[in-house]
PDB file of C-alpha atoms in Angstrom:
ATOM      1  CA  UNK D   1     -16.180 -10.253   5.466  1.00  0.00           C
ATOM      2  CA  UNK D   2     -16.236  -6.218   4.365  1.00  0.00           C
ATOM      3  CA  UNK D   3     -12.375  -5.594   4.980  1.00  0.00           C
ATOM      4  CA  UNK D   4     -11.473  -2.643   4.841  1.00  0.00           C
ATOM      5  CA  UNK D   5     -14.661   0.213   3.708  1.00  0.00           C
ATOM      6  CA  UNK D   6     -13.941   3.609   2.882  1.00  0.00           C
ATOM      7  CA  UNK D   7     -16.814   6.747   2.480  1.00  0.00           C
ATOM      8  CA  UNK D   8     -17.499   8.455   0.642  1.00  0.00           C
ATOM      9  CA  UNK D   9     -16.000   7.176  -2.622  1.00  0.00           C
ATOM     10  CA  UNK D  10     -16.067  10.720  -4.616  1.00  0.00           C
ATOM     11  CA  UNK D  11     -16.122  14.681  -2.886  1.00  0.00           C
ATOM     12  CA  UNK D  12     -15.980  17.762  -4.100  1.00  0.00           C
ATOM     13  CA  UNK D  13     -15.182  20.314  -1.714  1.00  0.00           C
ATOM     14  CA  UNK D  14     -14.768  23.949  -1.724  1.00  0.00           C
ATOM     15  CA  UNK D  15     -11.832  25.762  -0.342  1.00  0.00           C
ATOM     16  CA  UNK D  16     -12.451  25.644   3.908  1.00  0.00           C
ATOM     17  CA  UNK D  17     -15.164  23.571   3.866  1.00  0.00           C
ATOM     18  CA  UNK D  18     -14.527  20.490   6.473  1.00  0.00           C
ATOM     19  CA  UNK D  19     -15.241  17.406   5.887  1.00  0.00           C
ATOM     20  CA  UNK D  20     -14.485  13.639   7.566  1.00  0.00           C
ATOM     21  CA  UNK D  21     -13.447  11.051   5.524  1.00  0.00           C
ATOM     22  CA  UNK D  22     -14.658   7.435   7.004  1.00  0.00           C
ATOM     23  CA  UNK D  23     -12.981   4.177   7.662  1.00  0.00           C
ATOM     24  CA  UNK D  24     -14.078   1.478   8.661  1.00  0.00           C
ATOM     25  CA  UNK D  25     -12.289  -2.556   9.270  1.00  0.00           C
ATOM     26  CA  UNK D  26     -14.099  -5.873  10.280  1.00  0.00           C
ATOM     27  CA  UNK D  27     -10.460  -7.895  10.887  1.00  0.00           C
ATOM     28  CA  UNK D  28      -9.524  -6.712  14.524  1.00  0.00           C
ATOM     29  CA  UNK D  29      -6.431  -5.507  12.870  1.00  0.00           C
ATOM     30  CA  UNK D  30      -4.472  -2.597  15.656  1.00  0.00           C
ATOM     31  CA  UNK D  31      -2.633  -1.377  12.979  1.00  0.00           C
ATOM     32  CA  UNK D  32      -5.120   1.448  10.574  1.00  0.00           C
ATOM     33  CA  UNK D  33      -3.381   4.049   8.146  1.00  0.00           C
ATOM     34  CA  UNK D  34      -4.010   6.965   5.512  1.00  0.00           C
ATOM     35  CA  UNK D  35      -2.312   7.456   2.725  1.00  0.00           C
ATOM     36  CA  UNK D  36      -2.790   9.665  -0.403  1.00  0.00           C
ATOM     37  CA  UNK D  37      -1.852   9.016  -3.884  1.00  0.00           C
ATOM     38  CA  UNK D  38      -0.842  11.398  -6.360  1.00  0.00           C
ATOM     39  CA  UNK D  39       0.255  11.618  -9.837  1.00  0.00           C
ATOM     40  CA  UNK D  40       3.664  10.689 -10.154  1.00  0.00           C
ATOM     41  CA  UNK D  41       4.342   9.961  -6.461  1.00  0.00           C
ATOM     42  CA  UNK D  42       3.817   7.100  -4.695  1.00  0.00           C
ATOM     43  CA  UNK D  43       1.631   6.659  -1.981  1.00  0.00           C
ATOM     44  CA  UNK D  44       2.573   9.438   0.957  1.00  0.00           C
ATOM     45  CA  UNK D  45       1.644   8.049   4.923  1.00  0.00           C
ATOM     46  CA  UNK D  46      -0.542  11.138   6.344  1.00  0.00           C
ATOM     47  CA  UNK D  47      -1.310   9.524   9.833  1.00  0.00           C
ATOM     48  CA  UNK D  48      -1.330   6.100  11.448  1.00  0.00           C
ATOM     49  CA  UNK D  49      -2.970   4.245  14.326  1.00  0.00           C
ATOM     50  CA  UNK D  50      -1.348   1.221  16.150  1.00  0.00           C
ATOM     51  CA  UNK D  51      -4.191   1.190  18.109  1.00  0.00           C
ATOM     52  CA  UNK D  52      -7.344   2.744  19.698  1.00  0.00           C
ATOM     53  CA  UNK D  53      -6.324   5.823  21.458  1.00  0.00           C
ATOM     54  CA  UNK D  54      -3.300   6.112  19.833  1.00  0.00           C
ATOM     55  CA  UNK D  55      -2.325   8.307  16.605  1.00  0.00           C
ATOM     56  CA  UNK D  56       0.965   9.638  15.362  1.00  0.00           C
ATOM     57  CA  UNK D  57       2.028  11.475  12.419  1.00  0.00           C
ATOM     58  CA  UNK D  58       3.266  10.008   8.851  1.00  0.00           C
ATOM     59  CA  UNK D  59       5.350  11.752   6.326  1.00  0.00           C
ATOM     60  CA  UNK D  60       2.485  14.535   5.511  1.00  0.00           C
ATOM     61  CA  UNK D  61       0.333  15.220   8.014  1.00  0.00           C
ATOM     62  CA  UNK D  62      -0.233  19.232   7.696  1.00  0.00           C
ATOM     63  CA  UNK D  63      -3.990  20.104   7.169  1.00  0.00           C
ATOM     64  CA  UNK D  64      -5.343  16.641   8.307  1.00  0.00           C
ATOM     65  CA  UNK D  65      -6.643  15.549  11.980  1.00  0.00           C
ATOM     66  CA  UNK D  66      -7.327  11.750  13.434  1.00  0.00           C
ATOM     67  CA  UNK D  67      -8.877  10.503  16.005  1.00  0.00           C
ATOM     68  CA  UNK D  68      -9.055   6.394  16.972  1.00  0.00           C
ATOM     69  CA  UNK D  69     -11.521   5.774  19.173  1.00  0.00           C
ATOM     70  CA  UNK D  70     -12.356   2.516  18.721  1.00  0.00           C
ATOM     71  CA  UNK D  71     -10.516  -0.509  16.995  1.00  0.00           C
ATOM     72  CA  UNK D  72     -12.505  -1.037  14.033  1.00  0.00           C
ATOM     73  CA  UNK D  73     -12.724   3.077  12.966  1.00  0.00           C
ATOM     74  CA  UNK D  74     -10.041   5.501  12.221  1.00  0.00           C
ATOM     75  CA  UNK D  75     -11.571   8.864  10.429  1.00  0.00           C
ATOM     76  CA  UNK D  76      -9.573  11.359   8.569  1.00  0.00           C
ATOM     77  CA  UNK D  77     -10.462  14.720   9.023  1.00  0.00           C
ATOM     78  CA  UNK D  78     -10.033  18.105   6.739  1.00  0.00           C
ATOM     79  CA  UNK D  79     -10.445  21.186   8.857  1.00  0.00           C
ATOM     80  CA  UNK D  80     -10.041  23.731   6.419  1.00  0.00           C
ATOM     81  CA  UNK D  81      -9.710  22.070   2.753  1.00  0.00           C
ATOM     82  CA  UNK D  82      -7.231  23.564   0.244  1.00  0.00           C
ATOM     83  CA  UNK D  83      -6.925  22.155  -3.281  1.00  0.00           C
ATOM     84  CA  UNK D  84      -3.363  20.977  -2.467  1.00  0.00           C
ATOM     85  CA  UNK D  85      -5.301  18.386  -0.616  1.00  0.00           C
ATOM     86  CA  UNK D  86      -6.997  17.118  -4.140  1.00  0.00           C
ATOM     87  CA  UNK D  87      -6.153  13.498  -3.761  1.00  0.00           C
ATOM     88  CA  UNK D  88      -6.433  10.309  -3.743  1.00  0.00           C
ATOM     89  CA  UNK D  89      -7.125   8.767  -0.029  1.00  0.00           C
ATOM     90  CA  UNK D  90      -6.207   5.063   0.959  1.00  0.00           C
ATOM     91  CA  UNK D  91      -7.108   3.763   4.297  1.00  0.00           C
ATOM     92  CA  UNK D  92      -5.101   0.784   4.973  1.00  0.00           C
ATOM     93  CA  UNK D  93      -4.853  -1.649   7.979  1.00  0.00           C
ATOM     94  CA  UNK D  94      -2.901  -4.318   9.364  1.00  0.00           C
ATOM     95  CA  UNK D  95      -1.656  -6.475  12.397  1.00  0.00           C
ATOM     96  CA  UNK D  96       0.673  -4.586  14.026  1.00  0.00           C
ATOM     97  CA  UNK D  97       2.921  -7.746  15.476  1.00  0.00           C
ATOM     98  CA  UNK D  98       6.488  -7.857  14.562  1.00  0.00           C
ATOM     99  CA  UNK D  99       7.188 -10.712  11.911  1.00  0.00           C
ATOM    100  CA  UNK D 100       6.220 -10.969   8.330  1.00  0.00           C
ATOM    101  CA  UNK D 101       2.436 -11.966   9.524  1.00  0.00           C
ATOM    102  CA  UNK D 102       2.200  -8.261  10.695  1.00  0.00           C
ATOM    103  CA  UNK D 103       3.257  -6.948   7.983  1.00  0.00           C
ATOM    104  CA  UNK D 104       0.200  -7.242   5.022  1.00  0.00           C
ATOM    105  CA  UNK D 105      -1.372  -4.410   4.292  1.00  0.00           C
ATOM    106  CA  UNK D 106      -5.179  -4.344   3.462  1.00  0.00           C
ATOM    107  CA  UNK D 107      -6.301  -1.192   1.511  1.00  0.00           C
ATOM    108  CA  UNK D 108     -10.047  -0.046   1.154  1.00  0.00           C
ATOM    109  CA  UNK D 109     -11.074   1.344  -2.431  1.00  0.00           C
ATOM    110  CA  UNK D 110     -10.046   4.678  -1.902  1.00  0.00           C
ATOM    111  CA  UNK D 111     -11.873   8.405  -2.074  1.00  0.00           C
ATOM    112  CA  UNK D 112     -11.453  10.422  -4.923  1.00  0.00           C
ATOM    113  CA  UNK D 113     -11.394  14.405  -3.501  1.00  0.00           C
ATOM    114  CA  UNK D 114     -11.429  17.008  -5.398  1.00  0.00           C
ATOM    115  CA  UNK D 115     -11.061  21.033  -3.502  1.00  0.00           C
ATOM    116  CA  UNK D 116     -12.371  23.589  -6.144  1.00  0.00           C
TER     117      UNK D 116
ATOM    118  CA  UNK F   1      13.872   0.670   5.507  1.00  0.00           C
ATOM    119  CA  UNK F   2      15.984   0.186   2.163  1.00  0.00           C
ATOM    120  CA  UNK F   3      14.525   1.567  -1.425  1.00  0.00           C
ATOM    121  CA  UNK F   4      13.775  -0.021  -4.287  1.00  0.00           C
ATOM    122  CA  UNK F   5      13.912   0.162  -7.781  1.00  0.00           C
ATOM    123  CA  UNK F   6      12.174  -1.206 -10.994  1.00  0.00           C
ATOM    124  CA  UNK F   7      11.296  -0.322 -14.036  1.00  0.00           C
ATOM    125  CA  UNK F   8       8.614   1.997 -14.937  1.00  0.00           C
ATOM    126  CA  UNK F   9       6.386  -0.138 -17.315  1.00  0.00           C
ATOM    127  CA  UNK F  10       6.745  -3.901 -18.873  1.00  0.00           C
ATOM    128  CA  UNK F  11       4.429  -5.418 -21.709  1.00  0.00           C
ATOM    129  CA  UNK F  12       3.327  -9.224 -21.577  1.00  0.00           C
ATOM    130  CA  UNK F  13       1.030 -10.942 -23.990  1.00  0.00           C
ATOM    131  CA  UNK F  14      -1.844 -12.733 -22.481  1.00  0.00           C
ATOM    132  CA  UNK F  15      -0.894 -16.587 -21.771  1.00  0.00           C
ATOM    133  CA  UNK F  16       2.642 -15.779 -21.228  1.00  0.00           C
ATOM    134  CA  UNK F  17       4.512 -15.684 -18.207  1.00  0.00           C
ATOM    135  CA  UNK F  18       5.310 -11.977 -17.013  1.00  0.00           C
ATOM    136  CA  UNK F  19       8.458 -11.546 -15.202  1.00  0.00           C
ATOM    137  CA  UNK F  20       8.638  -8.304 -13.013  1.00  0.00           C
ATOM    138  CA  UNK F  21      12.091  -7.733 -11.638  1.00  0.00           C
ATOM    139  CA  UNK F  22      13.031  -5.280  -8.516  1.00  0.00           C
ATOM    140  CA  UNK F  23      16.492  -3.954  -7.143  1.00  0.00           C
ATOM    141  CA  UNK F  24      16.938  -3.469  -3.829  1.00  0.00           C
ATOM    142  CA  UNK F  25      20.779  -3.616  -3.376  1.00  0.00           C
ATOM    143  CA  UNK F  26      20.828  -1.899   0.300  1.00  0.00           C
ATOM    144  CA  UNK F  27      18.483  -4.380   1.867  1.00  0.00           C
ATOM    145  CA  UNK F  28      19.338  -5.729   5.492  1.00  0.00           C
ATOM    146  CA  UNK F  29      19.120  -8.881   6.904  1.00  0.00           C
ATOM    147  CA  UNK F  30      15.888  -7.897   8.873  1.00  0.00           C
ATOM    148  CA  UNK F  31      14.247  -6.766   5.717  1.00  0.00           C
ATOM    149  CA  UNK F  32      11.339  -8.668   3.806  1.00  0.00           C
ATOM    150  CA  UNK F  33      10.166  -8.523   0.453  1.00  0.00           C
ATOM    151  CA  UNK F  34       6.798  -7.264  -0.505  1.00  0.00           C
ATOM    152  CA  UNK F  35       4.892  -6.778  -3.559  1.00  0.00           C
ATOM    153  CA  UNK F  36       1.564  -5.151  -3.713  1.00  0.00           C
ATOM    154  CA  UNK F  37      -0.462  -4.565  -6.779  1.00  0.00           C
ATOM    155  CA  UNK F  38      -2.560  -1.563  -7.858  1.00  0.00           C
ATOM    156  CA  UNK F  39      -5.370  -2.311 -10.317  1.00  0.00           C
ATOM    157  CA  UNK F  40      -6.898   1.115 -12.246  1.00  0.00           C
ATOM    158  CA  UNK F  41      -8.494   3.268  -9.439  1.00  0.00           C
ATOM    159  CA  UNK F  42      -8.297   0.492  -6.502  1.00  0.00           C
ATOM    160  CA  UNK F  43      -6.621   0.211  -3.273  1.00  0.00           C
ATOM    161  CA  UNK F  44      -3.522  -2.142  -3.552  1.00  0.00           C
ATOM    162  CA  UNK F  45      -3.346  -5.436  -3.162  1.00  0.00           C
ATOM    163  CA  UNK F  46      -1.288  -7.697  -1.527  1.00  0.00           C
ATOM    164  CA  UNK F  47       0.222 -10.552  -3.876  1.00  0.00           C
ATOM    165  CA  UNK F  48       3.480 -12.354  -2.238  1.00  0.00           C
ATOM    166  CA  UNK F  49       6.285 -11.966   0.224  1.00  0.00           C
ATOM    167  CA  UNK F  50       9.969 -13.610   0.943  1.00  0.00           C
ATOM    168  CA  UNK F  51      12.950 -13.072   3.327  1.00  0.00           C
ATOM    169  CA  UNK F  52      15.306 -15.292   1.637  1.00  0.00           C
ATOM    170  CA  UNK F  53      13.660 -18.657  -0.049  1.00  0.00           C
ATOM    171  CA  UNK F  54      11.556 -18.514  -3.069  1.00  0.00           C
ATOM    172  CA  UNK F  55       7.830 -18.336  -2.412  1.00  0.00           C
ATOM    173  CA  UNK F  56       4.627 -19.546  -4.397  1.00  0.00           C
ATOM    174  CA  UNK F  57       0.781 -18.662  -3.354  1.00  0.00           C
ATOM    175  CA  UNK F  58      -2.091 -18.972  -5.138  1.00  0.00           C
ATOM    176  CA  UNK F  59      -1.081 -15.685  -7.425  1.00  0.00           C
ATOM    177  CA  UNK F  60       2.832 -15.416  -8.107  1.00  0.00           C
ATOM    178  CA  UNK F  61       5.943 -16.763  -7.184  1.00  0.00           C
ATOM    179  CA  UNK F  62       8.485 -15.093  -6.062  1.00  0.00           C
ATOM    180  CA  UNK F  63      12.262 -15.183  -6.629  1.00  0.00           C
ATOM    181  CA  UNK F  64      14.960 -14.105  -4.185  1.00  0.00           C
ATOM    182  CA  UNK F  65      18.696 -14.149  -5.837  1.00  0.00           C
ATOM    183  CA  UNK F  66      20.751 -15.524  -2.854  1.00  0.00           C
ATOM    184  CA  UNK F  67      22.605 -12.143  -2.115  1.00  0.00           C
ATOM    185  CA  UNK F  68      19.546 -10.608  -1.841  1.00  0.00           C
ATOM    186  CA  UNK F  69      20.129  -7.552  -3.822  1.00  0.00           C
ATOM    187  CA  UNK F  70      16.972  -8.778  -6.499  1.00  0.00           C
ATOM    188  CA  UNK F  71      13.892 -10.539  -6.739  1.00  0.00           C
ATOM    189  CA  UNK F  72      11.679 -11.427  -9.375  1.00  0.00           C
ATOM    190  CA  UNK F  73       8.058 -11.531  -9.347  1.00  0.00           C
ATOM    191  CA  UNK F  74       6.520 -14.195 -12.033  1.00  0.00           C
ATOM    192  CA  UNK F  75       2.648 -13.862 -12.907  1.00  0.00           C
ATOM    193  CA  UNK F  76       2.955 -17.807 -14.455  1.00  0.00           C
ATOM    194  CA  UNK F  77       0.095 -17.503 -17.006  1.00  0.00           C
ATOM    195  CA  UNK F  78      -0.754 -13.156 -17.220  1.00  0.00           C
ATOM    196  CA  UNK F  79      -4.046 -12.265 -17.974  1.00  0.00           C
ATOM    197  CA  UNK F  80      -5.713  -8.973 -19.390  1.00  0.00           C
ATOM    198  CA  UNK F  81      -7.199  -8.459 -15.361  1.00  0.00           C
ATOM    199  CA  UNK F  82      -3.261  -8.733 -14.224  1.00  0.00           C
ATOM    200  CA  UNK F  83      -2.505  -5.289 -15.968  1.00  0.00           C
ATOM    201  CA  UNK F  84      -1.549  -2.996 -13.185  1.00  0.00           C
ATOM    202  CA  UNK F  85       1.307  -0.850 -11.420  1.00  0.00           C
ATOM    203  CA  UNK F  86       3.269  -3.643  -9.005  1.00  0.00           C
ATOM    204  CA  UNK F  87       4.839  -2.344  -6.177  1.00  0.00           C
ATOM    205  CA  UNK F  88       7.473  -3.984  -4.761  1.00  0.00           C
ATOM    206  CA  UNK F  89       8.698  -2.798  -1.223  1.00  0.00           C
ATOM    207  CA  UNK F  90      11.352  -4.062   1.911  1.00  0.00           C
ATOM    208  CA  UNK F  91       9.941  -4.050   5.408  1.00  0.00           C
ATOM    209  CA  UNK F  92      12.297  -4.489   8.252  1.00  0.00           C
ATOM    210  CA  UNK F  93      10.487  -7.569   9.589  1.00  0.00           C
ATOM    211  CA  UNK F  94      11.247  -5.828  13.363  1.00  0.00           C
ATOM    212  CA  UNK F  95       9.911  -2.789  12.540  1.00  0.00           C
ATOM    213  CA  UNK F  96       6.562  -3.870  14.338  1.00  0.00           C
ATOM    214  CA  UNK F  97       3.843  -1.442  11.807  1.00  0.00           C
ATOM    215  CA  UNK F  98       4.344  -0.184   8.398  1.00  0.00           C
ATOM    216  CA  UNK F  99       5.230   3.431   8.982  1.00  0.00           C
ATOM    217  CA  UNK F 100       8.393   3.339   7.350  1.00  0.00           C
ATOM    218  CA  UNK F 101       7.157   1.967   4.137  1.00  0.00           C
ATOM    219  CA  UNK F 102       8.494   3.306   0.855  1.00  0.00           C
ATOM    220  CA  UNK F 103       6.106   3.471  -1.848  1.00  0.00           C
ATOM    221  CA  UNK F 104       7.961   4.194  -5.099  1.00  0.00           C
ATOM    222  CA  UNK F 105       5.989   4.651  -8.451  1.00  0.00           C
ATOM    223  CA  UNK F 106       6.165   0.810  -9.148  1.00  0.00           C
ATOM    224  CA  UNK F 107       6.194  -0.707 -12.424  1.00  0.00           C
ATOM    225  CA  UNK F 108       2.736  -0.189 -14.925  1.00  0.00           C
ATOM    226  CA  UNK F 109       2.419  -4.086 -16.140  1.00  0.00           C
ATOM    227  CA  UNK F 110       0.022  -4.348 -19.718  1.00  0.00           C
ATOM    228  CA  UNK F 111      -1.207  -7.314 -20.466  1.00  0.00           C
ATOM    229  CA  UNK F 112      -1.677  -7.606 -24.211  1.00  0.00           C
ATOM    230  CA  UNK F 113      -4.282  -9.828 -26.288  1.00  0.00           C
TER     231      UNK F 113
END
């Protein structure tokens, strides 16, 4: 059982390149999220998923895009990088019942991004 | 969902019990407690949970104080691979997805030899 699997695990863009960052879960879970991490903050919600076909924003979404066509995938996507957007990215899932079952979060390993 | 505070770091020799404590004096009724745990360069990790009773698994127990303004989370025996930022975090248990979820900067645990 895989979890949660993030690519790539390092990237080094330059400023406007695009890029797609992947993830993928093997638990059925609706509930798929991104997050980045960043010195001295704690993790910030960029977009979620509650389920394929559905998307909404988190608390900073500006300069990312995501899709969710399927239940197992949820890409992140950088249209235009800018080196604000050096990072560290977390895609996360979970059930998405109400309860305390609903409620665990898995996280993959995370992508280190750096825009020069 | 209500915020949370600990301290920023804690130091616990190998062997011994490590005690992480967590404030979270505006927490509802509806509101769980989580801890997660963030080893160097991972993706956290879920350890333990509790509404109101005191809960054990497999990793940590967890202590409620019966207003429910604190908890407690106790590694019983800390080893050198439980050094790591612990995150704990209340979830209003109706909420129904995670969105609301405040991720402070957690606690940095070292585990000593």
């Amino acid at each position: 059982n895989a979890g949660v699997t993030q690519t790539p695990k390092f990237q080094v863009l330059k400023t406007g390149q695009s890029m797609t960052l992947q993830c993928a879960q093997d638990m059925n879970h609706e509930y798929m999220s991104w997050y980045r991490q960043d010195p001295g903050m704690g993790l910030r919600l960029i977009h979620y998923s509650v389920g394929a076909g559905i998307t909404d924003q988190g608390e900073v979404p500006n300069g990312y895009n995501v899709s969710r066509s399927t239940t197992e995938d949820f890409p992140l996507r950088l249209l235009s990088a800018a080196p604000s957007q050096t990072s560290v990215y977390f895609c996360a899932s979970s059930y998405s019942g109400k309860g305390s079952s609903g409620e665990k979060l898995f996280f993959g390993s995370g992508t280190q991004l750096s825009v020069l | 969902d209500a915020k949370t505070t600990q301290p920023p770091s804690m130091d616990c020799a190998e062997g011994r019990a490590a005690n992480l404590p967590c404030n979270h004096s505006t927490i509802s009724g509806n509101e769980y407690v989580y801890w997660y745990r963030q080893i160097h360069s991972q993706g956290p990790q879920y350890i333990i949970h509790g509404l109101k009773n005191n809960e054990t698994n497999e990793m940590a127990s967890l202590i409620i104080t019966e207003d429910r303004k604190s908890s407690t989370l106790i590694l019983p025996h800390a080893t050198l691979r439980d050094t790591a930022v612990y995150y704990c975090i209340v979830r209003d248990r109706n909420a129904g997805n995670n969105r609301k979820l405040i991720w402070g900067l957690g606690t940095s645990l070292a585990v000593n030899p």
